[in-house]
Coordinates of N, CA, C and O in Angstrom, one line a residue:
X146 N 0.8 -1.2 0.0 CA 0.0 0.0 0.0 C 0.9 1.3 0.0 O 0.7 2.1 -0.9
X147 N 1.8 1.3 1.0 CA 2.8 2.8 0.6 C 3.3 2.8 -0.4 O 3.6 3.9 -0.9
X148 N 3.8 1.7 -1.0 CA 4.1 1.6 -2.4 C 3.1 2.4 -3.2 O 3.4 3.6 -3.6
X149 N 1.7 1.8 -3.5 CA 1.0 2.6 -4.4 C 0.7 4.0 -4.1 O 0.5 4.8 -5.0
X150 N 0.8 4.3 -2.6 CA 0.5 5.7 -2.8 C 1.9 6.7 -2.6 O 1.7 7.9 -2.8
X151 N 3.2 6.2 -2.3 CA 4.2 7.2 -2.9 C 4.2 7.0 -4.8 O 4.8 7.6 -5.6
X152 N 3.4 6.1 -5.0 CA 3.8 6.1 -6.8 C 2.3 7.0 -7.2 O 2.0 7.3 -8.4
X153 N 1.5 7.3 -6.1 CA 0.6 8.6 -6.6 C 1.2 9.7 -6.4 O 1.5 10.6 -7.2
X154 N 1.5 9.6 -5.1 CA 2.7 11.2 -5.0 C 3.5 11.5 -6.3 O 3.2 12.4 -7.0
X155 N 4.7 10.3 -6.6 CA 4.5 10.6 -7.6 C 4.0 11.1 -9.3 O 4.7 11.8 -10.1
X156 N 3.1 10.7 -9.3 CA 2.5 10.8 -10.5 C 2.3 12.1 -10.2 O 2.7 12.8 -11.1
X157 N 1.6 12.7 -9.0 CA 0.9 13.8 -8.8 C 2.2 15.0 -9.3 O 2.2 15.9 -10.0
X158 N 3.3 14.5 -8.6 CA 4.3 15.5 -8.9 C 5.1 15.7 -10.5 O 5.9 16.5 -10.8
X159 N 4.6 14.5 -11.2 CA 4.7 14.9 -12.8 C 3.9 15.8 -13.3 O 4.1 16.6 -14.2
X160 N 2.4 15.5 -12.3 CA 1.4 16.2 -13.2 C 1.5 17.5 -12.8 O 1.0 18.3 -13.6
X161 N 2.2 18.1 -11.6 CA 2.5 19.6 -11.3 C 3.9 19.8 -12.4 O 4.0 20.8 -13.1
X162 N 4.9 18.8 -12.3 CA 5.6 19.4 -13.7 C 5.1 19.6 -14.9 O 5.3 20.7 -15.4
X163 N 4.7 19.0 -15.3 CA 3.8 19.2 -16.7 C 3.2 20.6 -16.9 O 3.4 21.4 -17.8
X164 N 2.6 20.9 -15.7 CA 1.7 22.1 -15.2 C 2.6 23.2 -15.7 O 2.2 24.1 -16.4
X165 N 3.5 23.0 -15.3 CA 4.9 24.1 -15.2 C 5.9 23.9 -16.0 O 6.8 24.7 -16.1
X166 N 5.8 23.1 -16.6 CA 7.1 22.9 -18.0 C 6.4 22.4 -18.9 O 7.1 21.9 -19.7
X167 N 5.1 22.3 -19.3 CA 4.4 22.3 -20.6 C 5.3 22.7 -21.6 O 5.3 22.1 -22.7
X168 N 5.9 23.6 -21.6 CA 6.1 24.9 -22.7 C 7.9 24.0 -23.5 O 8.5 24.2 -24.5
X169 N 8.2 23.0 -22.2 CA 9.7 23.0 -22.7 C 9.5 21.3 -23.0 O 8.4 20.7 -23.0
X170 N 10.4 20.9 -23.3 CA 10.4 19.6 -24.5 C 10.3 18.4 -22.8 O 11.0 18.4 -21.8
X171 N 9.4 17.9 -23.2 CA 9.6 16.9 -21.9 C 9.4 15.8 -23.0 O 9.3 15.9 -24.2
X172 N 9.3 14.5 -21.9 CA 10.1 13.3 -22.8 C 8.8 11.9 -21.4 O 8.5 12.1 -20.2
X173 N 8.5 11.2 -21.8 CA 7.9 10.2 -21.3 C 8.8 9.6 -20.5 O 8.6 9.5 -19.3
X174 N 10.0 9.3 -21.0 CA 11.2 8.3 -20.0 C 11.5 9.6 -19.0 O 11.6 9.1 -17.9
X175 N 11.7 10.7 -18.8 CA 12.3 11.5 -18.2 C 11.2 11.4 -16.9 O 11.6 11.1 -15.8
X176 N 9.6 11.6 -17.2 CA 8.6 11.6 -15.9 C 8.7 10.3 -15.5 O 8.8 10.3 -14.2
X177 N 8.8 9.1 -16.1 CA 8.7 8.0 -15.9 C 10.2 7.5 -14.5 O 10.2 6.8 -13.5
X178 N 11.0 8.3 -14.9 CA 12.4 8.1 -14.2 C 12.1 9.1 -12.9 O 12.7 8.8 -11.9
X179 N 11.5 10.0 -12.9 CA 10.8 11.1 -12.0 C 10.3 10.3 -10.8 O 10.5 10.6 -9.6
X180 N 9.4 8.7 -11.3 CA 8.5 7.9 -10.6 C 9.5 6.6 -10.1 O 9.1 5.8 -9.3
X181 N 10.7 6.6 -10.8 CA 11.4 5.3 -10.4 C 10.6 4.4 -10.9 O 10.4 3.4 -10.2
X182 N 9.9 4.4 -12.0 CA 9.2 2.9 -12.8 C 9.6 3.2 -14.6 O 10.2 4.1 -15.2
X183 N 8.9 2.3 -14.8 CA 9.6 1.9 -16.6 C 8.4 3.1 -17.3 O 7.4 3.5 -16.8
X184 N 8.9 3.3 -18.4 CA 8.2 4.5 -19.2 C 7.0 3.7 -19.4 O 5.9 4.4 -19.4
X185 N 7.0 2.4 -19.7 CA 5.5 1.6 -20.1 C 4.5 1.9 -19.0 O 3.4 2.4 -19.1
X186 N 4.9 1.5 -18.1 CA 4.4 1.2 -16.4 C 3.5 3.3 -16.2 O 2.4 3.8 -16.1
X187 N 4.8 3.7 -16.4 CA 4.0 5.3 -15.9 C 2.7 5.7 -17.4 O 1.5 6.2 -17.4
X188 N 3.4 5.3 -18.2 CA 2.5 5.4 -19.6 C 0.9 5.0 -19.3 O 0.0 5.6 -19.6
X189 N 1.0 3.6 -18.5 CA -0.3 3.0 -18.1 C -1.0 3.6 -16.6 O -2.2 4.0 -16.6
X190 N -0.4 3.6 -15.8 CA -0.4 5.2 -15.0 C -1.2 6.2 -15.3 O -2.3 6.5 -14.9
X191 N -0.4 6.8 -16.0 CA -1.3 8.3 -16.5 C -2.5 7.8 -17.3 O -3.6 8.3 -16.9
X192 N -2.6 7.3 -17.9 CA -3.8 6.9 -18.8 C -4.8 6.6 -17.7 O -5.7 7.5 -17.7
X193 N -4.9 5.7 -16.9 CA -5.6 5.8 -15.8 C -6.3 6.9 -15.6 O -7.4 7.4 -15.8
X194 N -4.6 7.5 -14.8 CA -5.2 8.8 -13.8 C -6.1 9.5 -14.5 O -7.3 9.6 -14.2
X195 N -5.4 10.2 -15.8 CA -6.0 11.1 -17.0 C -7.1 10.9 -18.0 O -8.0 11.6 -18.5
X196 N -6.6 9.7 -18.2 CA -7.8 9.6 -19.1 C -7.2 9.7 -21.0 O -7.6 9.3 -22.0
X197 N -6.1 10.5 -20.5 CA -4.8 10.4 -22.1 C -4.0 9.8 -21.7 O -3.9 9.2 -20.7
X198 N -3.1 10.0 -23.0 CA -1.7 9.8 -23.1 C -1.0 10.5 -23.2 O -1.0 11.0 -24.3
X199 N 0.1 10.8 -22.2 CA 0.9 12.2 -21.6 C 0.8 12.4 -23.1 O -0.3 12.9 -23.4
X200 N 1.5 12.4 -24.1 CA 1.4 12.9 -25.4 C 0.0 13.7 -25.9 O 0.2 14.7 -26.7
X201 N -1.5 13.2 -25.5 CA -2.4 14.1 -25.5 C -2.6 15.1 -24.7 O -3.2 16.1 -25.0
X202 N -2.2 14.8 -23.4 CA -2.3 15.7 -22.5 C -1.6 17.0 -22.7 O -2.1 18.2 -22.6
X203 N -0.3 16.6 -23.0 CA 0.6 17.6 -23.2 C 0.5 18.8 -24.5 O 1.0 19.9 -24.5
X204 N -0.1 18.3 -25.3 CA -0.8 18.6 -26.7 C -2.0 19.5 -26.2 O -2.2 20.7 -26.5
X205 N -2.6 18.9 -25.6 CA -4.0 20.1 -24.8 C -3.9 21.0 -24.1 O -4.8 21.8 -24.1
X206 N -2.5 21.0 -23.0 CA -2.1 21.6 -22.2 C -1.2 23.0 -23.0 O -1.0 24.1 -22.6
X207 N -0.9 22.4 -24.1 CA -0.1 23.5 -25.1 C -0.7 24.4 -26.1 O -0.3 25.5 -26.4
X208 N -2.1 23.7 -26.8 CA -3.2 24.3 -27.4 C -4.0 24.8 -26.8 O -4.7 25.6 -27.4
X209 N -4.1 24.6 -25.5 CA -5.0 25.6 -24.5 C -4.1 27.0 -24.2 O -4.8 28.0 -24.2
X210 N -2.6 27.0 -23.9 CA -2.3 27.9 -23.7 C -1.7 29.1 -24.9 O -1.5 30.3 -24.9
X211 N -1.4 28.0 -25.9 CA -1.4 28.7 -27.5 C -2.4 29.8 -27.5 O -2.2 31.0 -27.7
X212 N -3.8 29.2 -27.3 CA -5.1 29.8 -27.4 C -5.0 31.2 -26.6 O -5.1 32.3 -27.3
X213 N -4.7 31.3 -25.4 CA -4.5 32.3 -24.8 C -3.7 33.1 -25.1 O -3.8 34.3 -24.9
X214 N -2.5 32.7 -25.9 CA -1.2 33.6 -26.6 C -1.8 34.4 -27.6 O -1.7 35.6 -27.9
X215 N -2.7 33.2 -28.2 CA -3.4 34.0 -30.2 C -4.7 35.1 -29.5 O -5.0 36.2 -30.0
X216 N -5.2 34.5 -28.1 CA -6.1 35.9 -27.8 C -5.4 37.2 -27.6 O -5.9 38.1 -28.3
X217 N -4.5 37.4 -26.9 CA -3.6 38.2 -26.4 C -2.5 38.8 -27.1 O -1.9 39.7 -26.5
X218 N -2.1 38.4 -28.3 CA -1.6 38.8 -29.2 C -1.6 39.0 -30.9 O -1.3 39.9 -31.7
X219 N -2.3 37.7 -30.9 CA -2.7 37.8 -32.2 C -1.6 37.6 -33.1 O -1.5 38.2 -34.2
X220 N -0.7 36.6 -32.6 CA 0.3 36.5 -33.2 C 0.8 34.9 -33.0 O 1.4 34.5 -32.0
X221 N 0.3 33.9 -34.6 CA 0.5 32.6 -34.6 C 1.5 32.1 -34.1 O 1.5 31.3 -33.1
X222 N 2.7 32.8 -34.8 CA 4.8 32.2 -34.8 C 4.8 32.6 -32.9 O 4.4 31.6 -32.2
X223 N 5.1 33.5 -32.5 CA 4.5 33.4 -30.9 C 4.1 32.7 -30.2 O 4.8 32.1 -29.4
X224 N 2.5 32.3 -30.5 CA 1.9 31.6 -30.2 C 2.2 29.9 -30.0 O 2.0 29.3 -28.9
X225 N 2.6 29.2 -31.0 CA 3.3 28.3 -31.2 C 4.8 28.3 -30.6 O 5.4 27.2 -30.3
X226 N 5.2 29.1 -30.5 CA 6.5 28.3 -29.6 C 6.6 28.8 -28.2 O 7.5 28.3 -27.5
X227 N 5.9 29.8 -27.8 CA 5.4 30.2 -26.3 C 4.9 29.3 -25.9 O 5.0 29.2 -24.6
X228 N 4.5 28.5 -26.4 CA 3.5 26.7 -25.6 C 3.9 25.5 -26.1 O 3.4 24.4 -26.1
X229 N 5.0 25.9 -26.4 CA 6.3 24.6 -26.3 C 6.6 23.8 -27.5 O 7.4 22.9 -27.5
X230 N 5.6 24.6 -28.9 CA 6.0 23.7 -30.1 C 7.1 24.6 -31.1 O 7.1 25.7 -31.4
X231 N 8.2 23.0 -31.2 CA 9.1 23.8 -31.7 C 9.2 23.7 -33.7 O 10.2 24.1 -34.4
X232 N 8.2 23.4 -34.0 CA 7.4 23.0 -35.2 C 6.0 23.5 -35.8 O 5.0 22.8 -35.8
X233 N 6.3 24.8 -36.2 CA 5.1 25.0 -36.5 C 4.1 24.7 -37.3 O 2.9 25.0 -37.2
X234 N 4.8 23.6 -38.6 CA 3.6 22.5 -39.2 C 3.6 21.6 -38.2 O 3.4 20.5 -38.8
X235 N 3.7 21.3 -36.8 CA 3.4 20.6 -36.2 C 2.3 20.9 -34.9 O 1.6 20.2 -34.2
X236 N 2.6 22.5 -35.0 CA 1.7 23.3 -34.2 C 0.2 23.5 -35.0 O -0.9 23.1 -34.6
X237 N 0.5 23.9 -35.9 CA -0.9 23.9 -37.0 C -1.7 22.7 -36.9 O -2.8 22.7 -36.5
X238 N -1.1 21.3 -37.3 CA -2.0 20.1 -37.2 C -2.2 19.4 -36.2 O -3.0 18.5 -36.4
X239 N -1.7 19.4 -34.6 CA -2.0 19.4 -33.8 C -3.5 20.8 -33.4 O -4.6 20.4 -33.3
X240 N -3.1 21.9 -33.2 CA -4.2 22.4 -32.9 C -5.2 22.4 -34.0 O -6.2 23.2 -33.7
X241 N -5.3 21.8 -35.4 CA -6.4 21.9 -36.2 C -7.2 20.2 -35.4 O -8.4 20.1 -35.2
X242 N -6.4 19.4 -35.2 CA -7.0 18.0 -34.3 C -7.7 19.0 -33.1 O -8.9 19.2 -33.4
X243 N -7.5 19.3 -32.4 CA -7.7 19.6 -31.2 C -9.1 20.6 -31.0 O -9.9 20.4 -30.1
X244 N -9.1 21.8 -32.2 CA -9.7 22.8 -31.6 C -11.0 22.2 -33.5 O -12.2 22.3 -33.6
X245 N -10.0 21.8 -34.4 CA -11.6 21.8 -35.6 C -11.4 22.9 -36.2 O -12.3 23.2 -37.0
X246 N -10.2 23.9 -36.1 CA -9.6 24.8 -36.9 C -8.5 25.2 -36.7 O -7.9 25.2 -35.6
X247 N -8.1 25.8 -37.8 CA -6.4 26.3 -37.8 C -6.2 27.8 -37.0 O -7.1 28.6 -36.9
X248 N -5.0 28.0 -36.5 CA -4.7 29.3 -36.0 C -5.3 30.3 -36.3 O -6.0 31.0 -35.6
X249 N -5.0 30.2 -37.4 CA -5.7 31.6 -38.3 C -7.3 31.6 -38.5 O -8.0 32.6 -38.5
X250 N -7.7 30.3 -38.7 CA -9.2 30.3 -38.4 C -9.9 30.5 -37.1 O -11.1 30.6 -37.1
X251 N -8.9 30.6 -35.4 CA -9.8 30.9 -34.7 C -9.3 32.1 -34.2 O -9.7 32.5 -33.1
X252 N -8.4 32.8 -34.8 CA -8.2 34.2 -34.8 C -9.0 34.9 -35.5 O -9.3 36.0 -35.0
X253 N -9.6 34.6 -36.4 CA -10.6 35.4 -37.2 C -11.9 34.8 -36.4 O -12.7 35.8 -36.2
X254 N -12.5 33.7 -35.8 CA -13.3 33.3 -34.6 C -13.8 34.8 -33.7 O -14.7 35.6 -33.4
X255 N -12.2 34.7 -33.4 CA -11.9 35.8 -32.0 C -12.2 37.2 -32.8 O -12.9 38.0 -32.2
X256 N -11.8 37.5 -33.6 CA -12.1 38.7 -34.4 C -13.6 39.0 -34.1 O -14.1 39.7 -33.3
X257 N -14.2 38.0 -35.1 CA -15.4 38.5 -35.4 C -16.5 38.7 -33.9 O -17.2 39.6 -33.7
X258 N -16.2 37.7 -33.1 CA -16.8 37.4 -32.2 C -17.0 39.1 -30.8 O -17.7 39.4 -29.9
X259 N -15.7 39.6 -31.6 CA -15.3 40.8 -30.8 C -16.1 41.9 -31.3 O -16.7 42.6 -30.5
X260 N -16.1 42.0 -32.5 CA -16.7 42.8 -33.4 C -18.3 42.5 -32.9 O -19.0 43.5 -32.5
X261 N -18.8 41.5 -32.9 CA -19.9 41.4 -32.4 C -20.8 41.4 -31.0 O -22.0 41.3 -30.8
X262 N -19.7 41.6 -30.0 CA -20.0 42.1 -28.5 C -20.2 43.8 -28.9 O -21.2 44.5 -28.7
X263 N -18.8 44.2 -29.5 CA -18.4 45.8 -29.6 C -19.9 46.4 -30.0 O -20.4 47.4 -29.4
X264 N -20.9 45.7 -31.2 CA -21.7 46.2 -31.8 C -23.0 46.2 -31.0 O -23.9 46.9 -31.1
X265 N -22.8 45.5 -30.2 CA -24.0 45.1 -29.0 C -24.4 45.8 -27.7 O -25.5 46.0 -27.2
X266 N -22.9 46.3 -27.2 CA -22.7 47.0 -26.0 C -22.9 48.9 -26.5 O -22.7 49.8 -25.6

């Protein structure tokens, strides 16, 4: 039993890393070695806990905060590597999976959407 619950402690303290280093290149074997168990083992772990695979997680956690960058700036190349992708055809087709449109399609979202409070108020 203290076994499984320091390997929650751990998990828990990947998932505050993640929280906090989203933005920089993390690696499956590196959290996994975090927990003192095999990258397979934490792999089935998180899926559990989460419900993804640190690879989706980390992907949502980086398109969510992309999103906040393209609100606040309005600026894709930014946006994309402020939330840890160092690939911007890889930022693009990740967040077109994710969100159901491209950068530029929910910057013009956010455009219009603004335009149409401004017209209202």
């Amino acid at each position: 039993k203290t076994a499984s619950v320091s390997r929650e402690q751990a998990l828990d303290g990947t998932l505050d890393y993640i929280e906090n280093y989203f933005h920089t290149s993390i690696r499956v074997g590196d959290l996994a070695e975090m927990c003192g168990i095999s990258s397979r083992r934490y792999s089935d772990l998180f899926k559990q806990r989460t419900g993804k695979t640190v690879v989706q997680y980390l992907s949502e956690r980086r398109v969510v905060y992309a999103q906040e960058r393209l609100r606040q700036t309005g600026q894709i190349m930014y946006a994309a590597v402020a939330a840890g992708f160092s690939d911007v055809t890889h930022f693009y087709r990740v967040f077109k999976r994710m969100t159901n449109m491209t950068p530029g399609e929910y910057l013009e979202q956010i455009s219009s959407s603004e335009e149409q409070s401004d017209a209202t108020s």
